[in-house]
Short mmCIF file of C-alpha atoms in Angstrom, two decimals:
data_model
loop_
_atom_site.label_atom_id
_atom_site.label_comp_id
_atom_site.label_asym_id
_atom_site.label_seq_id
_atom_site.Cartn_x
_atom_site.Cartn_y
_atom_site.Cartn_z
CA UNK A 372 0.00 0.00 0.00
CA UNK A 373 3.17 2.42 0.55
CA UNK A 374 4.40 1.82 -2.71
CA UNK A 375 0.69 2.29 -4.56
CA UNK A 376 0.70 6.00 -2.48
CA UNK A 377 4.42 6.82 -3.72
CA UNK A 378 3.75 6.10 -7.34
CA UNK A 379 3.52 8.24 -9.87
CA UNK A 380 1.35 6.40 -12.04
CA UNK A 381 -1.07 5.37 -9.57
CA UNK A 382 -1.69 8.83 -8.63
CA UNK A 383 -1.87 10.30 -12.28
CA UNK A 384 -4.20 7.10 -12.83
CA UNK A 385 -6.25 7.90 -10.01
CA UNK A 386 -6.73 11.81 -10.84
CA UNK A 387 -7.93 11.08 -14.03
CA UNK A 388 -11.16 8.46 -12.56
CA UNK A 389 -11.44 11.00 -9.80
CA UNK A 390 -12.93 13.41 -12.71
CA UNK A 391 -14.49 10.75 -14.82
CA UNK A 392 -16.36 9.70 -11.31
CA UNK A 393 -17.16 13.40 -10.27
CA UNK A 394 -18.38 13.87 -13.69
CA UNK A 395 -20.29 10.38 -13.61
CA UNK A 396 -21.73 11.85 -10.39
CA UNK A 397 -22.38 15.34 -11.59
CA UNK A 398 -23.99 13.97 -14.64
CA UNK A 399 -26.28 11.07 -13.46
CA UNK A 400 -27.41 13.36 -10.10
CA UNK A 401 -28.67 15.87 -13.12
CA UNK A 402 -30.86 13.50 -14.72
CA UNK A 403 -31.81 11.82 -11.74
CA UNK A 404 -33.35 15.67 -10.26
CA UNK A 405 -34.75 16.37 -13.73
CA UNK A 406 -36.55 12.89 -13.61
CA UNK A 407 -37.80 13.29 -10.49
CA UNK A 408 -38.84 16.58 -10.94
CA UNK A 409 -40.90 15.55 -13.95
CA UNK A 410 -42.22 12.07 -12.58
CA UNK A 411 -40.33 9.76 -14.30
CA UNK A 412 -40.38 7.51 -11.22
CA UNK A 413 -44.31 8.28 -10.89
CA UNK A 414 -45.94 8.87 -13.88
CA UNK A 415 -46.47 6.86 -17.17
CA UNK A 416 -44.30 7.93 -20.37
CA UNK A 417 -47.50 9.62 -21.91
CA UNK A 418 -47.73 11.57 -19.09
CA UNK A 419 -44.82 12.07 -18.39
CA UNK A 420 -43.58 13.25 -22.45
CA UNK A 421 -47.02 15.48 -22.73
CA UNK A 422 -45.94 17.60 -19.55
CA UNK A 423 -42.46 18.60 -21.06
CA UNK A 424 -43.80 18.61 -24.51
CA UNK A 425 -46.25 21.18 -23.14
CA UNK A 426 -43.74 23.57 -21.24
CA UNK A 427 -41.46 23.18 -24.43
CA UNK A 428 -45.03 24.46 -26.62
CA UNK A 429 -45.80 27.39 -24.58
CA UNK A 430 -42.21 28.57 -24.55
CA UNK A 431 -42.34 28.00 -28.47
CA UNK A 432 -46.00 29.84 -28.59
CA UNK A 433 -44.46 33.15 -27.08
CA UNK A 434 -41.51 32.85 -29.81
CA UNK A 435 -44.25 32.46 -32.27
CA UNK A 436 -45.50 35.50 -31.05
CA UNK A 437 -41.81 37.74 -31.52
CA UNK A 438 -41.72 35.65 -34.98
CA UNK A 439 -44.65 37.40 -35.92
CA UNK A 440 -43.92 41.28 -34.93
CA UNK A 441 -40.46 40.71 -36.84
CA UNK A 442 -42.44 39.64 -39.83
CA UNK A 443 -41.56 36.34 -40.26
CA UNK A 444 -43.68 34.04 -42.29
CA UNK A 445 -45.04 31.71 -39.74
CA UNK A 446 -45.78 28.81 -42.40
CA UNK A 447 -42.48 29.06 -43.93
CA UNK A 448 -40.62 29.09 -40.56
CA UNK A 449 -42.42 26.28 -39.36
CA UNK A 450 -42.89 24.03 -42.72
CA UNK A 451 -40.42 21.46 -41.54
CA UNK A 452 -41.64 21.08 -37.86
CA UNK A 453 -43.93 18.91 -35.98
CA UNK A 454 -46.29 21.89 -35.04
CA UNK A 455 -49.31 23.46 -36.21
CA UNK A 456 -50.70 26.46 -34.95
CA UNK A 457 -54.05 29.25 -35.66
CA UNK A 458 -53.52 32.77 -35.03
CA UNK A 459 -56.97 34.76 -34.47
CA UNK A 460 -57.95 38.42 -34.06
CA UNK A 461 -60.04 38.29 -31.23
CA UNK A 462 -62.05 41.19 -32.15
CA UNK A 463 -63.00 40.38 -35.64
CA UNK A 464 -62.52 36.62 -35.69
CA UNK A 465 -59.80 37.39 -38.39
CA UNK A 466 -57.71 34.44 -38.43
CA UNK A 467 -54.01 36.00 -39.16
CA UNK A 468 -52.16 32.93 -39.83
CA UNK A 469 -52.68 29.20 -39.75
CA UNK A 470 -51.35 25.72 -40.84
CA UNK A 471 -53.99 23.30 -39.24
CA UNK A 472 -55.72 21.30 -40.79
CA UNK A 473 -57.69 18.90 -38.33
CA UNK A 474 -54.46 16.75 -37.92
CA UNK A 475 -53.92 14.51 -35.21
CA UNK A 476 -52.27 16.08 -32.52
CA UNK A 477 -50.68 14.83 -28.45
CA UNK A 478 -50.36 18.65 -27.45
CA UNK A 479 -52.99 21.71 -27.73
CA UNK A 480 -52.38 24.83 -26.22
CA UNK A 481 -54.05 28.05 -26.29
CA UNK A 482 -52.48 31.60 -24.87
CA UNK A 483 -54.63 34.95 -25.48
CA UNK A 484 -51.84 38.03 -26.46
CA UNK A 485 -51.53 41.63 -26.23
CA UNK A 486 -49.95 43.91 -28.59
CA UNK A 487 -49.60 47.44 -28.03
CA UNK A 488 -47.64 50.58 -29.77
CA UNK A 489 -47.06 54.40 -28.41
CA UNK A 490 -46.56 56.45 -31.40
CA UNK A 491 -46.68 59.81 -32.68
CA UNK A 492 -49.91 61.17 -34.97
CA UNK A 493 -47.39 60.76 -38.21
CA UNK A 494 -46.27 57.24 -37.71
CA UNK A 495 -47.71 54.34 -38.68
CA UNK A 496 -47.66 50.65 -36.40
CA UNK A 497 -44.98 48.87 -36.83
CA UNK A 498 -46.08 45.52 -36.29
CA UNK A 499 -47.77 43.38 -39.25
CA UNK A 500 -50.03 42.15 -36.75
CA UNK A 501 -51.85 45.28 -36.22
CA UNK A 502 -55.06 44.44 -38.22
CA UNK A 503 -58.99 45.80 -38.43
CA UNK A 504 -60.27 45.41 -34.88
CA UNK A 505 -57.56 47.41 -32.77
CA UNK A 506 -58.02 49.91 -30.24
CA UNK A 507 -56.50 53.12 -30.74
CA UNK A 508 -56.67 55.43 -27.69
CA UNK A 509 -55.51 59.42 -29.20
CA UNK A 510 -53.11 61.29 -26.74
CA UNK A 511 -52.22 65.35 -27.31
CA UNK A 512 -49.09 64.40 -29.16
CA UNK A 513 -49.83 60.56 -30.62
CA UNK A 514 -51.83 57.70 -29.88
CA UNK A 515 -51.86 54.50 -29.12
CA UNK A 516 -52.62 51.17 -30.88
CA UNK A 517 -53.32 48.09 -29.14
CA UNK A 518 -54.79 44.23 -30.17
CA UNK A 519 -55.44 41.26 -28.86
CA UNK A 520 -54.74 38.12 -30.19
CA UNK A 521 -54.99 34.38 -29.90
CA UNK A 522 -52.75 31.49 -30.46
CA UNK A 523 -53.41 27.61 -30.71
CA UNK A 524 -50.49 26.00 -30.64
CA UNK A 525 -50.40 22.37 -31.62
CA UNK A 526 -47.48 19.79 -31.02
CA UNK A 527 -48.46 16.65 -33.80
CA UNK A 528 -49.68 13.40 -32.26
CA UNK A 529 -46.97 11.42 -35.43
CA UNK A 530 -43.64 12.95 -35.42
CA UNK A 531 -42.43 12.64 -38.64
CA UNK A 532 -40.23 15.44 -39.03
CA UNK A 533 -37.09 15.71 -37.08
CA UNK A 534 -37.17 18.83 -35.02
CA UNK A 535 -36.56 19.46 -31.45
CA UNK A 536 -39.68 18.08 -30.73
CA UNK A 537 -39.44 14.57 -32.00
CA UNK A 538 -35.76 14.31 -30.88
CA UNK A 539 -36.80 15.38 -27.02
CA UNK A 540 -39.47 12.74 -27.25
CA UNK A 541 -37.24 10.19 -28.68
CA UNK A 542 -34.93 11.27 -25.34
CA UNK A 543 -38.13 11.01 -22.84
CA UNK A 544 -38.73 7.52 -24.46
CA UNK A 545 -35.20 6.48 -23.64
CA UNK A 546 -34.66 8.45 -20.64
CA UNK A 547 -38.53 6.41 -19.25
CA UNK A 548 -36.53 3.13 -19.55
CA UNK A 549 -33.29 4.05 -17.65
CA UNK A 550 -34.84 5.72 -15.41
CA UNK A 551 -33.54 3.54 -12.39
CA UNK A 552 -30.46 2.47 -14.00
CA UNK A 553 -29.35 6.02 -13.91
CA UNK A 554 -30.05 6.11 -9.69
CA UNK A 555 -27.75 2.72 -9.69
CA UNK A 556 -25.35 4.69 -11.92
CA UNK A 557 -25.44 7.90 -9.60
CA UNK A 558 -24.74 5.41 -6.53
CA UNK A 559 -21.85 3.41 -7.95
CA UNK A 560 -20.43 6.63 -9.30
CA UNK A 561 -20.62 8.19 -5.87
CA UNK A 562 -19.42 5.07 -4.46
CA UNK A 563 -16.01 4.91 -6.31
CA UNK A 564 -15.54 8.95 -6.61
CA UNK A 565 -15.22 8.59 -2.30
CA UNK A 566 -12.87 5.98 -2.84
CA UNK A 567 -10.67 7.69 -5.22
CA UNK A 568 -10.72 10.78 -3.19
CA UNK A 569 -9.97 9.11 0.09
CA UNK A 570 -7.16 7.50 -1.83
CA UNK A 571 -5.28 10.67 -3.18
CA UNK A 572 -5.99 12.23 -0.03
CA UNK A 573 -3.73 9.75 1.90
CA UNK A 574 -1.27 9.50 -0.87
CA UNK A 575 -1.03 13.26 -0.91
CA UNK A 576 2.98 14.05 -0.32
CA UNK A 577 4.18 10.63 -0.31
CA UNK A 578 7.76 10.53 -2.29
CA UNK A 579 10.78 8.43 -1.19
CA UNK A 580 9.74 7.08 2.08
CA UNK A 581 8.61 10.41 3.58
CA UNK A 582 6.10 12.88 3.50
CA UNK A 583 8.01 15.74 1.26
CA UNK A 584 6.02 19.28 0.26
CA UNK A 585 6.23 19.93 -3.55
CA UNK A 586 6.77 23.30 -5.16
CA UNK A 587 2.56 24.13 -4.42
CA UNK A 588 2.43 23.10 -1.21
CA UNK A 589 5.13 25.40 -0.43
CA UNK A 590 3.33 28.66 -1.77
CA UNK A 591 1.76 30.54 1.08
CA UNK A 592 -1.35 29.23 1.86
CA UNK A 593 -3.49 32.19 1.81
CA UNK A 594 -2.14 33.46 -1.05
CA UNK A 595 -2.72 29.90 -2.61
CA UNK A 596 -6.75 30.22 -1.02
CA UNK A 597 -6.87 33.67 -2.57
CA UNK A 598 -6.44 32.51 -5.82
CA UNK A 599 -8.58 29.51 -5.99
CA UNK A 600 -11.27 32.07 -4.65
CA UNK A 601 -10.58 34.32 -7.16
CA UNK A 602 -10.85 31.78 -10.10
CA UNK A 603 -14.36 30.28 -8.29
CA UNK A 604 -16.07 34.05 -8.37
CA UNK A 605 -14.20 34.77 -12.14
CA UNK A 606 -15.92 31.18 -13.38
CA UNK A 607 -19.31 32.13 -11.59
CA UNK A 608 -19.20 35.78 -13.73
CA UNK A 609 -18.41 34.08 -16.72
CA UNK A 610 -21.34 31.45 -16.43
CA UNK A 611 -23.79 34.69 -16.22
CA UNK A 612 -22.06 36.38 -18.99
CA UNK A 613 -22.73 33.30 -21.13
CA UNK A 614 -25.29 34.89 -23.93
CA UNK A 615 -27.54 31.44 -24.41
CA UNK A 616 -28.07 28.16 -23.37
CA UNK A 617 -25.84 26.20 -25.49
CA UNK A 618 -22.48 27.93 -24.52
CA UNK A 619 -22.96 28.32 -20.53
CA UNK A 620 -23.48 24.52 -20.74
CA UNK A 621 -20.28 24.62 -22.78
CA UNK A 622 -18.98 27.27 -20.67
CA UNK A 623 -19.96 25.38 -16.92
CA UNK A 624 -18.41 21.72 -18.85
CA UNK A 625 -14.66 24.06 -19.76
CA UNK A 626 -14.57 26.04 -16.89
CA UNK A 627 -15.94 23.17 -14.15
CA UNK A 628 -12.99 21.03 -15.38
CA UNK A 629 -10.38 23.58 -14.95
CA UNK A 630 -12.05 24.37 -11.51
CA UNK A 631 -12.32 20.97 -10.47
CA UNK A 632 -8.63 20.36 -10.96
CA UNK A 633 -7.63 23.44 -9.45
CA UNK A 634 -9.92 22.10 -6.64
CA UNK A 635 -8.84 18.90 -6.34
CA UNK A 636 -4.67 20.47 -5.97
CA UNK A 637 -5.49 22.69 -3.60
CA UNK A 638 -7.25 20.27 -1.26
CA UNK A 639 -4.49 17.72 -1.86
CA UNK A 640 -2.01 20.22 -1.24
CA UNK A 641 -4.04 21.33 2.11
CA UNK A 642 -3.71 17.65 2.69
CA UNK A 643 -0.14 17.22 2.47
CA UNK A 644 -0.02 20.69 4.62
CA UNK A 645 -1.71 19.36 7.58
CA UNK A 646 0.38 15.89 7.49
CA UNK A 647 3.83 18.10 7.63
CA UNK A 648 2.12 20.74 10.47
CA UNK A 649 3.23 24.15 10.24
CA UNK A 650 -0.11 25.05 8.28
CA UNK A 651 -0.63 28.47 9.29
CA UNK A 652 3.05 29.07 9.56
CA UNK A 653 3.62 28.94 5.86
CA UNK A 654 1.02 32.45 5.52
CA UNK A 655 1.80 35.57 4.05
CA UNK A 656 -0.04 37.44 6.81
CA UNK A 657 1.45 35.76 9.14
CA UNK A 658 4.96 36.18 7.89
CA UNK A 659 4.01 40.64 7.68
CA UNK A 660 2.91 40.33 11.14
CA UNK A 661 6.46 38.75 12.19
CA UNK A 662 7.83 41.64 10.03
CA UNK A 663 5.83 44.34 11.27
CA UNK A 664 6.41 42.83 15.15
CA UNK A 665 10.19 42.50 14.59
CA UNK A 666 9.94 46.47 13.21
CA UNK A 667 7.99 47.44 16.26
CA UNK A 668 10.90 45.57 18.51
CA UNK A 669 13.72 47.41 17.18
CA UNK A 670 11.77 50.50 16.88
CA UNK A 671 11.50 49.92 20.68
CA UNK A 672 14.46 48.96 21.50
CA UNK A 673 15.88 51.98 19.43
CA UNK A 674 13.72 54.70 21.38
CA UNK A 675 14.36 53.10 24.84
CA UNK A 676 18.40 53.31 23.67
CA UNK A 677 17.81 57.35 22.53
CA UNK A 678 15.25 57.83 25.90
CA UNK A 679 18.28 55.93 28.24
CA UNK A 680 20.70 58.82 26.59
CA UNK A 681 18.91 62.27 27.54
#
């Protein structure tokens, strides 16, 4: 066992399943939260793909709805997806824009809309949803134009196009079935990431016999702690400054591995610290204060030599 701690290669092995089992964990504790919190372990698949399809179709209806003030053409945009959808003036009954047909469908949703303008007497809406039915309520200086709206969104029963609603049912489908091999896989991960933890926590500083401090461990240690501070509120600032979904999950999956590393040396290195002693020796603040107290001494010393003289 005093060999395995001193080796180089058992170490480097064991950092490198220490992340693969922290990211095992990380990942499998994810899905196991998002299952629960959509009753995978509770609910049948139907149920349980119609409730995310549905939070996925109202998010998509209030797209729809910028889609439309920007001018898009809804039919166009949405010829190659597994949605259908009737916009109506709710004042006239004018139906704006539509692609349904009757068609079979697993989700129907329905979400009444506002859409309102300030502008001056000389300007004209905007919007290409402002139709025949609007109010219009006249200020001194301008006016303003307002409609309401409806929109039926349907998600289609036969997925036959691949968009992102066919691919997250396809997911839901497979997720359903592994839904408890994924709390076995969050256990064993756990499981072996304590044991190959505990492991390069006691080999920590073991070279030649002897517990020796590497170049690291011999940094002050709150200059070391300010720094792995520092990087933990600079990765935190970064994940908000991440513009859209894709690239903070890109951004948490870069920056998580260099701050799990940088984690994982300075707890090793606090490790080694505390098997040597001498922890809060090796400061910086302590070392000023020995400074600043040896200054006072011979400043003391001095004065009570210049005081003994008058």
């Amino acid at each position: 066992m005093l060999k395995l701690r001193e080796s180089l290669i058992a170490k480097i092995t064991a950092v490198i399943l220490a992340y693969i089992t922290v990211l095992s964990v990380v990942v499998s504790a994810g899905l196991v939260f998002a299952m629960g919190y959509y009753k995978f372990y509770f609910s049948n698949e139907e149920t349980v793909k119609k409730e995310i399809l549905t939070d996925m179709a109202r998010s998509e209806i209030y797209y729809m709805d910028s889609l439309m003030h920007r001018g898009t053409d809804l039919n166009g945009y949405y010829a190659d997806k597994n949605v259908y959808f009737v916009v109506t003036n709710t004042a006239t009954g004018e139906v704006f824009a539509s692609n349904y047909n009757g068609e079979d469908h697993l989700i129907s949703l329905s979400e009444k809309m506002t859409y309102s303008e300030w502008l001056y007497n000389d300007e004209k809406p905007t919007s290409v949803i402002i139709t025949d039915g609007a109010k219009i309520t006249p200020y001194e200086d301008g006016y303003e134009i307002r409609i309401t709206y409806n929109i039926e969104f349907f998600v289609a029963k036969n997925m036959s196009k691949n968009d992102l609603f066919s691919v997250t049912a396809k997911i839901i489908e497979i997720g359903y079935n592994l839904r408890y091999a994924m709390v076995f896989i969050l256990l064993i991960s756990l499981i072996l990431c304590i044991a190959v933890h505990c492991f390069l926590y006691c080999s920590a500083g073991h070279r030649d016999g002897e517990i020796k401090l590497n170049a690291i461990d011999k940094l002050p240690f709150d200059v070391y702690t300010a720094f792995i501070v520092a990087a933990a509120i600079c990765s935190i600032i970064g994940v908000d400054a991440a513009y859209n979904l894709a690239s903070r999950i890109l951004f948490i999956f870069v920056i998580g591995t260099i701050d799990y590393f940088l984690g994982l040396g300075y707890t090793m290195s606090f490790a080694t610290r505390m098997k040597v002693g001498g922890l809060l020796k090796n400061t910086l603040i302590l070392r000023l204060i020995k400074i600043f107290c040896i200054f006072l001494k011979k400043a003391f010393l001095k004065a009570k030599y210049i005081i003994s003289k008058l």
